Coordinates of C-alpha atoms in Angstrom, one line a residue:
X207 CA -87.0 -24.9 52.0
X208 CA -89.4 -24.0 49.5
X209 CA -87.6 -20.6 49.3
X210 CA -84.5 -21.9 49.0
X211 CA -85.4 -24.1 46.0
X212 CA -86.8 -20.4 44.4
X213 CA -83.5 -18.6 44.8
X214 CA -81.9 -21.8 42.7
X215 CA -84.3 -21.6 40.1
X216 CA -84.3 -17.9 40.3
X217 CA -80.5 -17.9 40.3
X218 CA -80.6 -20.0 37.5
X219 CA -82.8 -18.8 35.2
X220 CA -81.5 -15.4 35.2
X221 CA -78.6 -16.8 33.6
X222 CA -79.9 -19.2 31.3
X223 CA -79.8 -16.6 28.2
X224 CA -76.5 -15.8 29.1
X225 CA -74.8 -19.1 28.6
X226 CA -75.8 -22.4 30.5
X227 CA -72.5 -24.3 31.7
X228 CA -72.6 -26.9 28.7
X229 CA -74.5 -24.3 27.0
X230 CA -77.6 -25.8 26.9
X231 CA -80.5 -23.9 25.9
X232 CA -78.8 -23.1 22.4
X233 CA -76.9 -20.0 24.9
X234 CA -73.6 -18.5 24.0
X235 CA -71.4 -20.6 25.7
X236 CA -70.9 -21.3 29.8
X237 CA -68.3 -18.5 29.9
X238 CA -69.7 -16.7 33.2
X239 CA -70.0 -20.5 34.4
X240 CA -67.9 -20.5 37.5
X241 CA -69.0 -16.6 37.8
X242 CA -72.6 -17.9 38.2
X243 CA -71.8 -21.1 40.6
X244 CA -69.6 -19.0 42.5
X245 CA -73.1 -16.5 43.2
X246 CA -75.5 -19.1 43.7
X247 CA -73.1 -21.0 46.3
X248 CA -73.0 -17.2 48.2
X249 CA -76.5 -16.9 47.8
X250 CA -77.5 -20.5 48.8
X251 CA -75.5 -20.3 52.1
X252 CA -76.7 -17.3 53.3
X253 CA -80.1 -18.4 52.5
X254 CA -79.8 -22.3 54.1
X255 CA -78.2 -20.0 57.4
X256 CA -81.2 -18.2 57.2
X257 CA -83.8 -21.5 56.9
X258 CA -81.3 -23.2 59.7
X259 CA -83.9 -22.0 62.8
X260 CA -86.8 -23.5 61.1
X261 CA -85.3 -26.5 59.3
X262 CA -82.0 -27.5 61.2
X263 CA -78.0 -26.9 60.5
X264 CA -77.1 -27.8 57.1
X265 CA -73.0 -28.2 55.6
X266 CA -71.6 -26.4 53.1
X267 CA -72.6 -26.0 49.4
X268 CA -70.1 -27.2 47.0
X269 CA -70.1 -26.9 43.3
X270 CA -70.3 -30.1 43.3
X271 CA -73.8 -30.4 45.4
X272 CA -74.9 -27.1 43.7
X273 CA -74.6 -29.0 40.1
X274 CA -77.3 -31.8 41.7
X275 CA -79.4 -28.9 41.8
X276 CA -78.6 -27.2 38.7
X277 CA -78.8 -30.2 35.9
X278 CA -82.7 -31.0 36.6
X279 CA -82.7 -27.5 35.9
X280 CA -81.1 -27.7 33.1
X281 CA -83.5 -30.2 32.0
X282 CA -86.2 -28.8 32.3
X283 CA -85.4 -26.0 30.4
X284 CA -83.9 -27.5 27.4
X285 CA -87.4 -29.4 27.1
X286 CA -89.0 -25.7 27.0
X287 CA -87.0 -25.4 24.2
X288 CA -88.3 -26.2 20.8
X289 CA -87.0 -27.8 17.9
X290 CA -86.2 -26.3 14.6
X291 CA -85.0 -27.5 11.1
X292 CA -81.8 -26.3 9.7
X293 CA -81.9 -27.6 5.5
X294 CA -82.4 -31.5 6.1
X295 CA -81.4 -31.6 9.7
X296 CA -83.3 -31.0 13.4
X297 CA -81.6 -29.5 16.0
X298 CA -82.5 -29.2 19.8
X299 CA -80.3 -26.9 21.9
X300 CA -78.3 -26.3 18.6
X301 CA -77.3 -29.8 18.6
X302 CA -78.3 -32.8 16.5
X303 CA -82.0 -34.1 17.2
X304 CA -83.2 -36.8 16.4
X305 CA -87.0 -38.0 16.3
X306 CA -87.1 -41.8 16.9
X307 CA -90.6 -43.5 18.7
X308 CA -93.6 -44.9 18.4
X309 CA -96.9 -44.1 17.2
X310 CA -99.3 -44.6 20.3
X311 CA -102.7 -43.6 18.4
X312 CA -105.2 -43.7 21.3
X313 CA -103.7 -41.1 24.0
X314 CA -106.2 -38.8 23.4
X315 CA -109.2 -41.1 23.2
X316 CA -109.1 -45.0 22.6
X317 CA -110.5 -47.7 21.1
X318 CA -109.3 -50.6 22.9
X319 CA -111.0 -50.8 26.3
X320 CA -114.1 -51.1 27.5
X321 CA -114.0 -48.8 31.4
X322 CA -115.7 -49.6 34.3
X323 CA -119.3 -48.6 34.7
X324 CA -120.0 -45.0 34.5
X325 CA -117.0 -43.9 33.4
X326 CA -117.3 -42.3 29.6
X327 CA -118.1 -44.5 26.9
X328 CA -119.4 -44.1 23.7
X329 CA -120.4 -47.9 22.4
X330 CA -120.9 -47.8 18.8
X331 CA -117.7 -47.0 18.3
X332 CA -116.2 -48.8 21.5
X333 CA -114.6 -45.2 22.5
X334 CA -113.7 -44.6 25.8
X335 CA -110.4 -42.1 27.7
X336 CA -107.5 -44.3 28.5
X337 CA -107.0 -43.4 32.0
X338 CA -103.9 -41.3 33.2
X339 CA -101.7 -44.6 34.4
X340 CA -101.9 -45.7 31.1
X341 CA -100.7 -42.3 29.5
X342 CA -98.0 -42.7 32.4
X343 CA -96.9 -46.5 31.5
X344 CA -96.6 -45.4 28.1
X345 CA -94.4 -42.8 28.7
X346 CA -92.2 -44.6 31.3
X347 CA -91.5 -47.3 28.1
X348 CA -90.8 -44.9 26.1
X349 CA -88.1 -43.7 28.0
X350 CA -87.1 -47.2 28.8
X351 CA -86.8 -47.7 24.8
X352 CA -84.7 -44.7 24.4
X353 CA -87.4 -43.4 22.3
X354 CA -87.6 -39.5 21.5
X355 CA -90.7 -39.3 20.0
X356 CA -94.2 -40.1 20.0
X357 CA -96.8 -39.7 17.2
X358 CA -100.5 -40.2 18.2
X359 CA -103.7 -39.2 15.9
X360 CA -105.8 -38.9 18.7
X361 CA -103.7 -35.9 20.0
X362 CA -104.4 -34.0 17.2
X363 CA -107.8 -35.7 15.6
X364 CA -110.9 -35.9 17.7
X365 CA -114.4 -35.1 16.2
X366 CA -117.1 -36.6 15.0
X367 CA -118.4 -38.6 18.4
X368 CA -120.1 -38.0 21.3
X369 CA -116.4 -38.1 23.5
X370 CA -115.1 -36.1 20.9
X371 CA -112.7 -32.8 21.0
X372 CA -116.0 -31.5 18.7
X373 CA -119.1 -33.8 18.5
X374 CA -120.7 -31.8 15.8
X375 CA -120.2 -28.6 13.5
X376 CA -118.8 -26.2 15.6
X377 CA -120.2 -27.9 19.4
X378 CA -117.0 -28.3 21.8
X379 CA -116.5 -30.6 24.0
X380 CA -113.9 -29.7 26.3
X381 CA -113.7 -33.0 28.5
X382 CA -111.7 -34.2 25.8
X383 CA -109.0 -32.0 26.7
X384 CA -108.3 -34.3 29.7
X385 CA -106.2 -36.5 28.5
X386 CA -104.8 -34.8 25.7
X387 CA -103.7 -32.7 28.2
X388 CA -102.2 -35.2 30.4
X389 CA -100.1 -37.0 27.4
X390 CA -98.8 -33.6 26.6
X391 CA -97.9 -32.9 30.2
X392 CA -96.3 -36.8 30.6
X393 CA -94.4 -36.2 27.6
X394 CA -92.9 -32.7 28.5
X395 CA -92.0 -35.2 32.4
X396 CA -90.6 -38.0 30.3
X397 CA -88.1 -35.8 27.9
X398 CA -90.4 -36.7 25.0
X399 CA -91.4 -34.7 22.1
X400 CA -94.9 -35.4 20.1
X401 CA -96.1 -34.8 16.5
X402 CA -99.8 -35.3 16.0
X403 CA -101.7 -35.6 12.5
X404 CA -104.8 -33.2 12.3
X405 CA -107.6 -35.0 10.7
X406 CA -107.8 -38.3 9.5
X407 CA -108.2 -39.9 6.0
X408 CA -110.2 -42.6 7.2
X409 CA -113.3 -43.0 9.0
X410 CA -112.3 -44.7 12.0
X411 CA -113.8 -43.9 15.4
X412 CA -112.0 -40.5 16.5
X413 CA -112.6 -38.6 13.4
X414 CA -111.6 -37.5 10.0
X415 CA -112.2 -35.8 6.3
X416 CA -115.8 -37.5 6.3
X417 CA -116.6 -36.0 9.3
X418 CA -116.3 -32.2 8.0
X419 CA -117.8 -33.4 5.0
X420 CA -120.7 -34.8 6.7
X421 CA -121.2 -31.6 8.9
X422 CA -121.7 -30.0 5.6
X423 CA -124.4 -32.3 4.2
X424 CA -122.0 -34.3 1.7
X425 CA -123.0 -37.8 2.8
X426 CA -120.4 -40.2 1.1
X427 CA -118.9 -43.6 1.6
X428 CA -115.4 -43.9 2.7
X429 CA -115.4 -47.3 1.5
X430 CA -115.7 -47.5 -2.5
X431 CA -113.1 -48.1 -4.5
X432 CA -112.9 -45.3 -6.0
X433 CA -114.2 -42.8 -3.0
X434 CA -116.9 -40.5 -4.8
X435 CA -115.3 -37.7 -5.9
X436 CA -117.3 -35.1 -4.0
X437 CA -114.3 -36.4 -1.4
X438 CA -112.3 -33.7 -2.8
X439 CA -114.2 -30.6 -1.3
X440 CA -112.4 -31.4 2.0
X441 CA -109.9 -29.7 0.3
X442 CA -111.5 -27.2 -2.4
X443 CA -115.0 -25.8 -0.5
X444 CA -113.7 -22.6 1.3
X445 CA -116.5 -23.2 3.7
X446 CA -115.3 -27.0 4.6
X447 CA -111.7 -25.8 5.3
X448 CA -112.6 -22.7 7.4
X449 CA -114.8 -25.7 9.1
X450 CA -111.4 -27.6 9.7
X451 CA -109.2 -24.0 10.8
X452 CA -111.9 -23.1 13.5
X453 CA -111.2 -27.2 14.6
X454 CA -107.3 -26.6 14.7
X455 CA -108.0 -23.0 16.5
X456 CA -109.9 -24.0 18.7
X457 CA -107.1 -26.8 19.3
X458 CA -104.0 -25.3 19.3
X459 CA -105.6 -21.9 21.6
X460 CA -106.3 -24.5 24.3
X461 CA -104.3 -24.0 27.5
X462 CA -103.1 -26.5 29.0
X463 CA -103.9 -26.3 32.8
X464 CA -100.9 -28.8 33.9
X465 CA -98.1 -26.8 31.9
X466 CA -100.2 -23.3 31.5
X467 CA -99.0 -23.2 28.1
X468 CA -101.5 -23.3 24.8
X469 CA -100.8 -26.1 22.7
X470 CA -99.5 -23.3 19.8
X471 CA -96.6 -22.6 22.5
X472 CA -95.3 -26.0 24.3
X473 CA -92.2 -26.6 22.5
X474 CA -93.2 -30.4 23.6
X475 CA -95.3 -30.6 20.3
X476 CA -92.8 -30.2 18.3
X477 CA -95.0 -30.2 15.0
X478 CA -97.8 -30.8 13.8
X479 CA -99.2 -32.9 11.0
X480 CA -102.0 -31.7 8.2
X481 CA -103.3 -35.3 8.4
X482 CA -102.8 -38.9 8.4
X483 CA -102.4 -40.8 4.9
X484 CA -104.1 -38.3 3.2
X485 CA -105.1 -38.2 -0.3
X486 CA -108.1 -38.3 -3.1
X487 CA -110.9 -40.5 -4.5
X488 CA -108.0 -43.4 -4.5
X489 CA -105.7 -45.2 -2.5
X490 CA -102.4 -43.6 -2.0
X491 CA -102.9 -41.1 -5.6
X492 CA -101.3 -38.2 -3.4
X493 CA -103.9 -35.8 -4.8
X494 CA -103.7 -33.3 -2.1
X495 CA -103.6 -30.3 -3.4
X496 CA -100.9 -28.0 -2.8
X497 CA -102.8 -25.1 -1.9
X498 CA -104.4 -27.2 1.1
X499 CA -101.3 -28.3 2.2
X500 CA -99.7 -25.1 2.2
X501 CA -102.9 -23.3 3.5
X502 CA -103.0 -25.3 6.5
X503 CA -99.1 -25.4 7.5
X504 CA -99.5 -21.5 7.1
X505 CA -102.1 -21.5 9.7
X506 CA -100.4 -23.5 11.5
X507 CA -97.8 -21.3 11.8
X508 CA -99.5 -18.6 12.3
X509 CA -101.3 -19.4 15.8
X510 CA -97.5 -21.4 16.8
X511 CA -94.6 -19.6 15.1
X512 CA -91.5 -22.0 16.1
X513 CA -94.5 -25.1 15.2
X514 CA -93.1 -27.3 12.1
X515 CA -95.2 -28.2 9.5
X516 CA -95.1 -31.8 8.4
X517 CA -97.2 -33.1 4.7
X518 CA -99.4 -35.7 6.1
X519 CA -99.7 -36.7 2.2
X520 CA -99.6 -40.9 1.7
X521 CA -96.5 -40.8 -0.1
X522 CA -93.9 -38.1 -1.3
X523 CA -95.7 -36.0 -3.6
X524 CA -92.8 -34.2 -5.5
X525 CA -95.3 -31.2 -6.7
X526 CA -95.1 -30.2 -2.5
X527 CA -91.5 -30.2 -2.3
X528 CA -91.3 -26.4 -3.2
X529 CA -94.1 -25.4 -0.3
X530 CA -92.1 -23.1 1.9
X531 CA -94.4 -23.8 5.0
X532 CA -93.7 -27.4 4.9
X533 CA -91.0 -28.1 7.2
X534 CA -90.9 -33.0 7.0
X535 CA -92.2 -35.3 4.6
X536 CA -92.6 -38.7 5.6
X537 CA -94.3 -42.1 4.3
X538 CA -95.3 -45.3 5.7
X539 CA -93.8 -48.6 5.3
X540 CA -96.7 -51.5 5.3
X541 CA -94.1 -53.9 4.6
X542 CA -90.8 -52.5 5.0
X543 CA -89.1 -51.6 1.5
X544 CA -85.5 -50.4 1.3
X545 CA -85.8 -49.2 -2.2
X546 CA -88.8 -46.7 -1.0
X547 CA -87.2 -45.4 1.5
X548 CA -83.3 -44.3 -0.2
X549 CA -85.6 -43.1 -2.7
X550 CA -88.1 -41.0 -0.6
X551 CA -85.0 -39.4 1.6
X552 CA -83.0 -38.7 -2.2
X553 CA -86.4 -37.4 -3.2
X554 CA -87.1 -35.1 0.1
X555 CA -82.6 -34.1 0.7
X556 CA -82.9 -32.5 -2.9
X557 CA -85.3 -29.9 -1.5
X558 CA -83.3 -29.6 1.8
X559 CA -86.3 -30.7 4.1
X560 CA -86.2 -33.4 6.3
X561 CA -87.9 -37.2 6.1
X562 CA -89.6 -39.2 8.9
X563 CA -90.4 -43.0 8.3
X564 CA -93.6 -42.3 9.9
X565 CA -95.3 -45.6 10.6
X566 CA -93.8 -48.7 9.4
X567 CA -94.1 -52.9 10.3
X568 CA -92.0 -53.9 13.2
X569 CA -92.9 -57.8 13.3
X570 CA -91.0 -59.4 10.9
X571 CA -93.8 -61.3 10.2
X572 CA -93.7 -61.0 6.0
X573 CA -91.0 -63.3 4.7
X574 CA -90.4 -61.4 1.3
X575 CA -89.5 -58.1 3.1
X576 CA -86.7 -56.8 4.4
X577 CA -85.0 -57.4 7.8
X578 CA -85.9 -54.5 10.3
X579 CA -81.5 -54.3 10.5
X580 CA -81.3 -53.5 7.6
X581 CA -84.0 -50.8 7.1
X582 CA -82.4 -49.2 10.6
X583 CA -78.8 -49.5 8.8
X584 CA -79.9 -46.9 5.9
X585 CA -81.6 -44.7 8.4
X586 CA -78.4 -45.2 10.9
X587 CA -76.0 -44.5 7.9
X588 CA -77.4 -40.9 7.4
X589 CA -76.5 -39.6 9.9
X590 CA -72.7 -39.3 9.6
X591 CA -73.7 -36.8 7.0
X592 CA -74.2 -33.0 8.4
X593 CA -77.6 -33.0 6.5
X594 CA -79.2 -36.4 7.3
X595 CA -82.2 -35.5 5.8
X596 CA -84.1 -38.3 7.7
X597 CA -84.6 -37.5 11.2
X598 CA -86.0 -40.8 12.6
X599 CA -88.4 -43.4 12.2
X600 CA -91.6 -44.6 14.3
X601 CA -92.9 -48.0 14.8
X602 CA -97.1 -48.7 14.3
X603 CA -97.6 -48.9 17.7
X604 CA -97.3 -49.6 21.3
X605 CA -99.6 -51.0 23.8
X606 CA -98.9 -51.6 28.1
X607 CA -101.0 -52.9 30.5
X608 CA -104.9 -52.0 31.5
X609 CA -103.7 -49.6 34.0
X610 CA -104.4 -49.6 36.8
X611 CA -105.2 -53.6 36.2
X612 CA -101.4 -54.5 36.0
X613 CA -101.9 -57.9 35.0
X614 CA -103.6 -56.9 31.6
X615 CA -102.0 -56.3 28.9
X616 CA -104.5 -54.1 26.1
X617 CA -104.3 -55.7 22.6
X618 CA -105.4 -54.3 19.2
X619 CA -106.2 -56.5 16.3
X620 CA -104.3 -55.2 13.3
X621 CA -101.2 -57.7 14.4
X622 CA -98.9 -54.8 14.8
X623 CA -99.3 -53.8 18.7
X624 CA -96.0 -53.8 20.3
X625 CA -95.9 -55.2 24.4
X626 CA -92.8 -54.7 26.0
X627 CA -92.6 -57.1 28.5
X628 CA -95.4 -59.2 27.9
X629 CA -94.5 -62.3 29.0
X630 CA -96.2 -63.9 26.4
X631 CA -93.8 -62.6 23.7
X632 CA -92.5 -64.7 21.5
X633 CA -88.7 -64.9 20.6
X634 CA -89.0 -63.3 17.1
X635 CA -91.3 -60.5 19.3
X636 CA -88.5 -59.8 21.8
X637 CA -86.0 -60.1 19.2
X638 CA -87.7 -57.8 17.2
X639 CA -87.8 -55.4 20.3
X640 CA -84.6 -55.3 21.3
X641 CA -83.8 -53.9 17.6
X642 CA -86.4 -51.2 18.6
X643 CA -84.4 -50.4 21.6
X644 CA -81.0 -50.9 20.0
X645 CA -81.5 -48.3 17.1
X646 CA -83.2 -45.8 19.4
X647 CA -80.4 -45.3 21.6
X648 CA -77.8 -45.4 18.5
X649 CA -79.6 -42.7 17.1
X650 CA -78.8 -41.1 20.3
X651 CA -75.5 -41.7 19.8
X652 CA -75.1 -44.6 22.5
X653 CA -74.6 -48.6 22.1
X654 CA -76.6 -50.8 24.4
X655 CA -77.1 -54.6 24.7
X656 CA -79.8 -56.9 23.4
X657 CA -81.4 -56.9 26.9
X658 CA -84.9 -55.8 27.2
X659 CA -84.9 -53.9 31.2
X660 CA -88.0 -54.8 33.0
X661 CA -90.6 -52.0 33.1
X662 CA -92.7 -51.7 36.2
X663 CA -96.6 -50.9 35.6
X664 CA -97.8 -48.1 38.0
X665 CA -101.0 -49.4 39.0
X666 CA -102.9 -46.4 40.9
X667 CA -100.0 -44.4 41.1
X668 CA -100.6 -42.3 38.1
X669 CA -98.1 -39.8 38.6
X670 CA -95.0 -42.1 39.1
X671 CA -93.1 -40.1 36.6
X672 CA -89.3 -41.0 35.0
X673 CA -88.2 -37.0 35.4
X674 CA -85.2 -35.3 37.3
X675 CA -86.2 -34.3 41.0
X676 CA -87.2 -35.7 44.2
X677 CA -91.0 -36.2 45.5
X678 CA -91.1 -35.2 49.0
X679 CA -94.2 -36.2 51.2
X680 CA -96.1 -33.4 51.0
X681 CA -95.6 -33.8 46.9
X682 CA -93.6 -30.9 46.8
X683 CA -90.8 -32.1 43.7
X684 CA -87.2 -30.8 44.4

């Protein structure tokens, strides 16, 4: 059988830069279509007469069984596919993309939990791995959302700790790659696509500026208002950034042992962010400068070619609107503001990039702002236009069960973690949910009710994946 299933994928590939039926893969068309089918159904039968000894008798091979076969295929290539910009507009496949999700912060390394004894755990700053159901769950809501996208620091910041990606100046810790490398993988299953900031302005428990400042003897707080300004040479000491590059190298040269792909070359990261709410000695000034920015989108770019470069500046700094490497702006919404966000897309269309609403509040909790509706109906209203300019938007965040405790649902105290299917939601919660879901699949181009589906928690079965194919018992996946 296992043969059988080669000569498909064999079969299929071959053809793939030809022209996919549908054309999917961003192909020429699915001219040599029925050419193609009418091979593989030759091939097939010849082969299934061959494996009918070993394995029993089987019917004939229709196009119509064939296509079964083929569309997981199909699948699974268009998610090796990446994503590129065209002006103000994402395309996958050479159609429309759109980059709609979540922001689930601790894949990579949490915050949250506190894991059985002996299991990794670094206490002063309550760090620990979320284990790989948890990645799963995740994922499987996700999908159930009709989510595209996830964004997650702790993808692409993790140093400073002793769980950390790099505990110290230049010491790597390659456990760490464990669950970065599971997400990744998930992801890729679950039709997903993931952006991840690179360092962090903050200094919160995986990471960030003060970090690579503090590796280099500059010993500042990151609370005063204003930050010293010695907070700068993140950005200005040549050593402090070559610091941060051999970080991001050491990063995106990783291989990924579930996918054998470096992180530079899995079209699942879509791009990559030079850092979250970035800026200078005070809140939200922008004062990034634009060397920096386009220093490290260039190297970027350099170790992942087809990688897009998003300005992880707190706010649309119009003196980075002309940096070439700089693919998406976005901002962050804390509470929602309509007026912000027409003017950050008008801002970010007139240099024909594209705009992400990054993180913004879900709840509904602040009286004076606007209804979540009506910040989805600008975003919605874009995209009749050929150049939407804004590509999606990304709730702050989501949270599932204590997998593989089902019955657990983790929290996180800011009062913005999203629980699908907690039962003890409250109506405006739900309410506010089935939004969520509503506008993810309309930016998909499909209409759904105001029911929220059930999600099932997968307990200690890790790997129960939402992804085209069949599990046999021996795990083979068909």
């Amino acid at each position: 059988m296992k043969s059988t299933i080669a000569l498909l994928v064999g079969s299929a590939t071959s053809v793939s830069a030809q022209g996919w039926p549908g054309n999917y893969g961003g192909g020429n068309g699915g001219g040599n279509g029925g050419n193609w089918m009418s091979g593989a159904i030759s091939a097939l039968t010849k082969q299934l007469q061959g494996d009918a000894a070993a394995a029993g008798p089987f019917s004939t091979i229709t196009s119509q069984i064939l296509s079964s076969y083929v569309e997981p295929i199909e699948t699974q290539l268009l998610r090796n596919s990446y994503i590129v910009r065209n002006d103000s507009e994402l395309l996958l496949g050479g159609k429309r993309w759109t980059a709609s999700g979540a922001n689930v912060y601790w894949l990579g390394l949490d915050e949250n939990v506190i894991p059985p004894s002996g299991q990794p755990f670094y206490a002063p700053f309550n760090a620990s791995y979320p284990t790989h159901g948890r990645i799963t769950e995740v994922m499987n809501t996700l999908v159930t959302m009709g989510a595209h996208t996830i964004r997650s620091q702790t993808l692409g910041v993790s140093v400073g700790n002793p769980l950390s990606l790099e505990p110290a100046l230049g010491v790597f810790n390659d456990a760490a790659f464990d669950t970065i490398d599971w997400s990744v993988y998930q992801a890729r299953e679950h039709g997903l696509r993931i952006f991840a900031p690179l360092i962090d302005n903050y200094d919160y428990y995986h990471g960030g500026k003060f970090d690579f400042l503090r590796f280099r003897g500059i010993n500042i707080s990151s609370t005063t208002s204003p930050i010293d300004a010695q907070v700068m040479q993140f950005y200005t000491n040549a050593t402090i950034i070559n610091d941060f590059k051999a970080y991001i190298h050491h990063l995106l040269t990783h291989v990924n042992p579930y996918t054998g792909l470096t992180y530079a070359e899995d079209p699942t990261i879509f791009a990559y962010e030079t850092g979250n709410e970035l800026g200078g000695p005070v809140f939200g000034d922008m004062d990034v400068p634009v060397a920096w920015t386009d220093e490290i989108c260039s190297y970027i770019k350099s170790l992942g070619p087809h990688k897009l470069c998003i300005d992880g500046t707190y706010g649309i700094n119009a003196t980075h609107l002309d940096i070439a490497s700089v693919d998406i702006y976005d901002d962050h919404f804390y509470p929602l503001n309509l007026t912000k966000l027409t003017t950050d897309i008008s801002l970010v269309g007139s240099a024909k990039k594209v705009y992400l609403a990054g993180e913004y509040d879900w709840t509904g909790n602040v009286a004076s702002a606007p209804s979540l509706q009506s910040f989805y109906n600008i975003i919605e209203s874009h995209q009749n236009s050929s150049q939407p300019v804004i590509a999606g938007d990304l709730f702050w965040s989501l949270f599932m069960h204590d997998v593989p405790n089902c019955e657990i649902f983790v929290n996180h105290t800011d009062g913005f973690a999203l629980q699908y299917g907690n039962p003890t939601n409250t109506v405006q919660n739900n309410t506010q949910i089935s939004t969520i879901r509503q506008h993810f699949f309309k930016m998909q181009g499909e209409e759904v009710s105001a029911y929220l589906p059930a999600q099932a928690c997968p307990g200690k079965l890790r790997d129960l994946t939402y992804s085209p194919g069949v599990v046999d018992f021996e795990g083979d996946v068909y």
